[in-house]
Amino acid sequence: PAMVLAAGTVPPLGLVGLTLLGGTLAAGGANAINQYYDRDIDRLMSRTRGRPLPSHRIVPENALTFGLVLGGVAFYLLAVTVNVLSAALALGALLFYVLVYTAWLKRSTPQNIVIGGAAGAVPVLVGWAAVTGRVGAAAWVLFLIVFLWTPPHFWALSLRHEKEYAAAGVPMLPVVRGQAQTVRSILRYSLVLVASTLLLWPVAGMGAVYVAVAMALGAGFVRHAVRLRRNASPALAMGMFRFSISYLALLFAAVAVDRLVRIPIAG
């Protein structure tokens, strides 16, 4: 969707494929290195103990080598077949995720997922740079949307696994500040997130399709956050977590559809 918005139409499919392949390799590299670093705490949580390292299916050093090779191949592929800016952004996201989020923030502050979430927002910049060779204002709005989406998305999951994070010594917000503070923060971020999605209207000249979808999805997101604020049950937390995944996918699908069908907003 970021590439469609940047191009104003469907970009060349070869460019899309190469960008997605390079991004996938970079994300896979970050994931493998993250699992190498976190193998000690992954074995303490039911959500992660089935991963290859805590379950002893892969030698840790091999996982680290695999992750580094994936990252190197991703940079080379993007630099040679797309452009150097997209390659540098993808590599920067990998390094930020591994060095800033995993190695530093995750075990030291409840703001870990807030700051660390920037790594997950970089792919929209990669896609934009792949098409235009630069990063435009609309790309930064897309980045902001993903950045603001990440905390309520992940805090909802952390409410469900609060005891496991506490046992592993990971200072997720529910562990450090409690459930009441967490659900308040989820609601605040949800409201700011929905407002940020509407920024794309004036900045990128979005039309009626995107605005309508953004408002409808935003209402659903806030509704989940309000329900969770009233009752921080594991079931409602997982309900919001699952909805947040669909929310982001549908919102970005609306970005692409809006740019392709171009229905202006009356007045």
C-alpha positions as CSV (number, residue, x, y, z in Angstrom):
1,P,0.0,0.0,0.0
2,A,2.8,2.5,0.7
3,M,4.3,1.8,-2.7
4,V,0.9,2.2,-4.4
5,L,0.4,5.6,-2.6
6,A,3.9,6.7,-3.5
7,A,3.5,5.8,-7.2
8,G,-0.2,6.9,-7.5
9,T,-0.9,3.6,-9.2
10,V,0.3,0.0,-9.1
11,P,4.1,0.0,-9.2
12,P,6.0,-2.4,-11.5
13,L,5.4,-5.8,-10.1
14,G,9.1,-6.7,-10.4
15,L,9.9,-3.7,-8.1
16,V,7.2,-4.7,-5.7
17,G,8.4,-8.3,-5.5
18,L,12.0,-7.4,-5.0
19,T,11.1,-4.8,-2.3
20,L,8.9,-7.4,-0.5
21,L,11.6,-10.0,-0.8
22,G,14.3,-7.7,0.6
23,G,12.0,-6.6,3.4
24,T,11.1,-10.2,4.3
25,L,14.8,-11.2,4.5
26,A,15.6,-8.2,6.7
27,A,12.7,-9.0,9.0
28,G,13.6,-12.6,9.1
29,G,17.2,-11.7,10.0
30,A,16.0,-9.4,12.8
31,N,13.7,-12.2,14.1
32,A,16.5,-14.8,14.1
33,I,18.9,-12.5,15.9
34,N,16.2,-11.5,18.4
35,Q,15.6,-15.2,19.2
36,Y,19.3,-15.8,19.6
37,Y,19.5,-13.0,22.2
38,D,16.2,-13.8,24.0
39,R,16.7,-17.6,24.1
40,D,17.1,-17.4,27.9
41,I,13.8,-15.8,28.6
42,D,11.9,-17.5,25.7
43,R,12.1,-20.8,27.5
44,L,10.3,-19.3,30.5
45,M,7.1,-18.3,28.6
46,S,4.6,-20.6,27.1
47,R,4.1,-18.3,24.2
48,T,7.8,-18.6,23.1
49,R,9.2,-21.8,24.6
50,G,8.3,-23.7,21.5
51,R,10.6,-21.6,19.4
52,P,13.6,-23.4,17.8
53,L,16.2,-22.3,20.3
54,P,14.5,-22.9,23.6
55,S,13.3,-26.2,22.3
56,H,16.9,-27.1,21.3
57,R,16.1,-27.7,17.6
58,I,18.7,-25.3,16.4
59,V,22.2,-24.5,17.8
60,P,22.2,-20.9,19.0
61,E,25.3,-19.9,17.0
62,N,23.8,-21.3,13.8
63,A,20.7,-19.1,14.4
64,L,22.9,-16.0,14.9
65,T,24.8,-16.8,11.7
66,F,21.5,-17.3,9.8
67,G,20.2,-14.0,11.0
68,L,23.3,-12.1,10.1
69,V,23.4,-13.7,6.6
70,L,19.8,-12.8,6.0
71,G,20.4,-9.2,7.0
72,G,23.4,-9.0,4.7
73,V,21.6,-10.6,1.8
74,A,18.6,-8.2,2.3
75,F,20.8,-5.1,2.1
76,Y,22.7,-6.4,-1.0
77,L,19.5,-7.3,-2.8
78,L,17.8,-4.0,-2.1
79,A,20.9,-1.9,-2.8
80,V,21.5,-3.7,-6.2
81,T,18.0,-4.2,-7.5
82,V,16.0,-1.4,-5.9
83,N,18.1,1.5,-4.5
84,V,20.6,2.2,-1.7
85,L,18.1,4.3,0.4
86,S,15.6,1.4,0.7
87,A,18.5,-0.9,1.6
88,A,19.8,1.4,4.2
89,L,16.4,1.9,5.8
90,A,15.8,-1.9,5.9
91,L,19.2,-2.5,7.5
92,G,18.6,0.4,9.9
93,A,15.3,-1.2,11.0
94,L,17.1,-4.5,11.6
95,L,19.8,-2.9,13.7
96,F,17.4,-0.7,15.7
97,Y,15.2,-3.8,16.5
98,V,18.2,-5.9,17.6
99,L,20.4,-3.4,19.3
100,V,18.0,-0.8,20.6
101,Y,14.8,-2.8,21.3
102,T,16.0,-6.4,22.0
103,A,19.4,-5.7,23.6
104,W,18.6,-2.5,25.5
105,L,15.0,-1.5,25.9
106,K,13.1,-4.8,26.2
107,R,14.7,-5.7,29.6
108,S,15.2,-2.2,31.0
109,T,12.0,-0.1,30.7
110,P,8.3,-0.4,30.3
111,Q,8.6,2.0,27.4
112,N,10.3,-0.8,25.5
113,I,7.6,-1.4,23.0
114,V,6.8,2.3,22.5
115,I,10.3,3.3,21.4
116,G,11.2,-0.1,19.9
117,G,8.0,0.0,17.8
118,A,9.8,2.4,15.4
119,A,11.5,-0.6,13.9
120,G,8.2,-2.1,12.8
121,A,7.1,1.2,11.2
122,V,10.2,1.5,8.9
123,P,8.9,-0.9,6.2
124,V,6.5,1.8,4.9
125,L,9.5,4.1,4.5
126,V,11.3,1.3,2.6
127,G,8.4,0.9,0.3
128,W,8.1,4.6,-0.4
129,A,11.9,5.0,-1.0
130,A,11.8,2.0,-3.4
131,V,9.3,3.8,-5.6
132,T,10.5,7.4,-5.3
133,G,14.1,7.3,-4.1
134,R,13.3,9.5,-1.2
135,V,11.0,9.6,1.8
136,G,8.0,12.0,1.5
137,A,5.7,13.6,4.0
138,A,2.9,11.0,3.5
139,A,5.4,8.2,4.2
140,W,6.1,9.8,7.6
141,V,2.4,9.8,8.3
142,L,2.2,6.1,7.5
143,F,5.2,5.6,9.8
144,L,3.5,7.5,12.5
145,I,0.3,5.4,12.2
146,V,2.2,2.1,12.6
147,F,4.3,3.6,15.4
148,L,1.2,4.7,17.4
149,W,-0.6,1.4,16.6
150,T,2.2,-0.8,18.1
151,P,1.8,0.0,21.8
152,P,-1.9,-0.7,22.2
153,H,-1.5,-3.7,19.9
154,F,1.3,-5.2,22.0
155,W,0.0,-4.0,25.4
156,A,-3.2,-5.9,24.8
157,L,-1.1,-9.1,24.3
158,S,1.0,-8.4,27.3
159,L,-2.1,-8.2,29.5
160,R,-2.8,-11.8,28.5
161,H,0.8,-12.9,29.3
162,E,1.5,-10.6,32.3
163,K,2.5,-13.3,34.7
164,E,4.9,-14.9,32.2
165,Y,6.6,-11.5,31.5
166,A,6.9,-11.0,35.2
167,A,8.5,-14.5,35.7
168,A,10.9,-13.8,32.8
169,G,11.9,-10.4,34.3
170,V,10.6,-8.4,31.3
171,P,9.3,-5.0,32.4
172,M,6.2,-4.8,30.2
173,L,3.8,-2.1,31.2
174,P,1.3,-4.4,33.0
175,V,4.1,-5.8,35.1
176,V,5.5,-2.5,36.1
177,R,2.5,-0.2,36.2
178,G,-0.4,-2.7,36.6
179,Q,-3.5,-3.4,34.6
180,A,-5.3,-0.2,35.4
181,Q,-2.5,2.0,34.0
182,T,-2.0,-0.3,31.0
183,V,-5.7,-0.1,29.9
184,R,-5.7,3.7,30.4
185,S,-2.6,3.9,28.2
186,I,-4.1,1.6,25.6
187,L,-7.2,3.9,25.4
188,R,-5.0,7.1,25.1
189,Y,-2.9,5.7,22.4
190,S,-6.0,4.4,20.5
191,L,-7.5,7.9,20.4
192,V,-4.2,9.4,19.2
193,L,-3.8,6.6,16.6
194,V,-7.2,7.2,15.1
195,A,-6.5,10.9,14.9
196,S,-3.2,10.2,13.2
197,T,-4.9,8.1,10.5
198,L,-6.9,11.2,9.5
199,L,-3.8,13.2,8.9
200,L,-3.3,11.2,5.8
201,W,-6.3,12.9,4.3
202,P,-4.8,16.4,3.9
203,V,-1.2,15.3,3.6
204,A,-1.6,12.7,0.9
205,G,-4.9,13.9,-0.6
206,M,-6.8,10.8,0.4
207,G,-10.4,10.3,-0.9
208,A,-13.7,9.1,0.4
209,V,-12.8,5.4,0.5
210,Y,-9.9,5.8,2.8
211,V,-11.5,8.4,5.1
212,A,-14.7,6.3,5.5
213,V,-12.7,3.1,6.2
214,A,-10.3,4.9,8.6
215,M,-13.3,6.3,10.6
216,A,-15.1,3.0,10.7
217,L,-12.1,1.0,11.8
218,G,-11.1,3.7,14.2
219,A,-14.5,3.5,15.9
220,G,-14.0,-0.2,16.3
221,F,-10.5,0.2,17.7
222,V,-11.6,2.7,20.3
223,R,-14.6,0.6,21.1
224,H,-12.3,-2.3,21.9
225,A,-10.1,0.0,24.0
226,V,-13.1,1.3,26.0
227,R,-14.4,-2.2,26.7
228,L,-10.9,-3.2,27.9
229,R,-10.7,-0.1,30.1
230,R,-13.9,-1.2,31.8
231,N,-12.9,-4.9,32.1
232,A,-9.3,-5.9,31.6
233,S,-10.0,-9.6,31.2
234,P,-7.7,-11.8,29.2
235,A,-10.5,-12.6,26.8
236,L,-11.1,-8.9,26.0
237,A,-7.4,-8.3,25.8
238,M,-6.9,-11.0,23.2
239,G,-10.0,-9.8,21.4
240,M,-8.4,-6.4,21.0
241,F,-5.1,-7.9,20.1
242,R,-6.7,-9.9,17.2
243,F,-8.8,-6.9,16.1
244,S,-5.7,-4.7,16.0
245,I,-4.1,-7.0,13.4
246,S,-7.1,-6.9,11.2
247,Y,-7.3,-3.1,11.8
248,L,-3.9,-2.4,10.4
249,A,-4.2,-4.7,7.4
250,L,-7.6,-3.3,6.4
251,L,-6.5,0.3,7.0
252,F,-3.5,-0.1,4.7
253,A,-5.6,-2.0,2.1
254,A,-7.9,1.1,2.1
255,V,-4.8,3.3,1.4
256,A,-4.1,1.3,-1.8
257,V,-7.8,1.0,-2.9
258,D,-8.4,4.7,-2.3
259,R,-5.4,5.7,-4.5
260,L,-6.5,3.4,-7.3
261,V,-10.2,4.2,-7.4
262,R,-9.9,7.9,-6.6
263,I,-13.3,9.0,-5.2
264,P,-12.9,12.6,-4.0
265,I,-14.6,13.8,-0.9
266,A,-17.5,16.1,-1.8
267,G,-16.9,19.8,-0.9
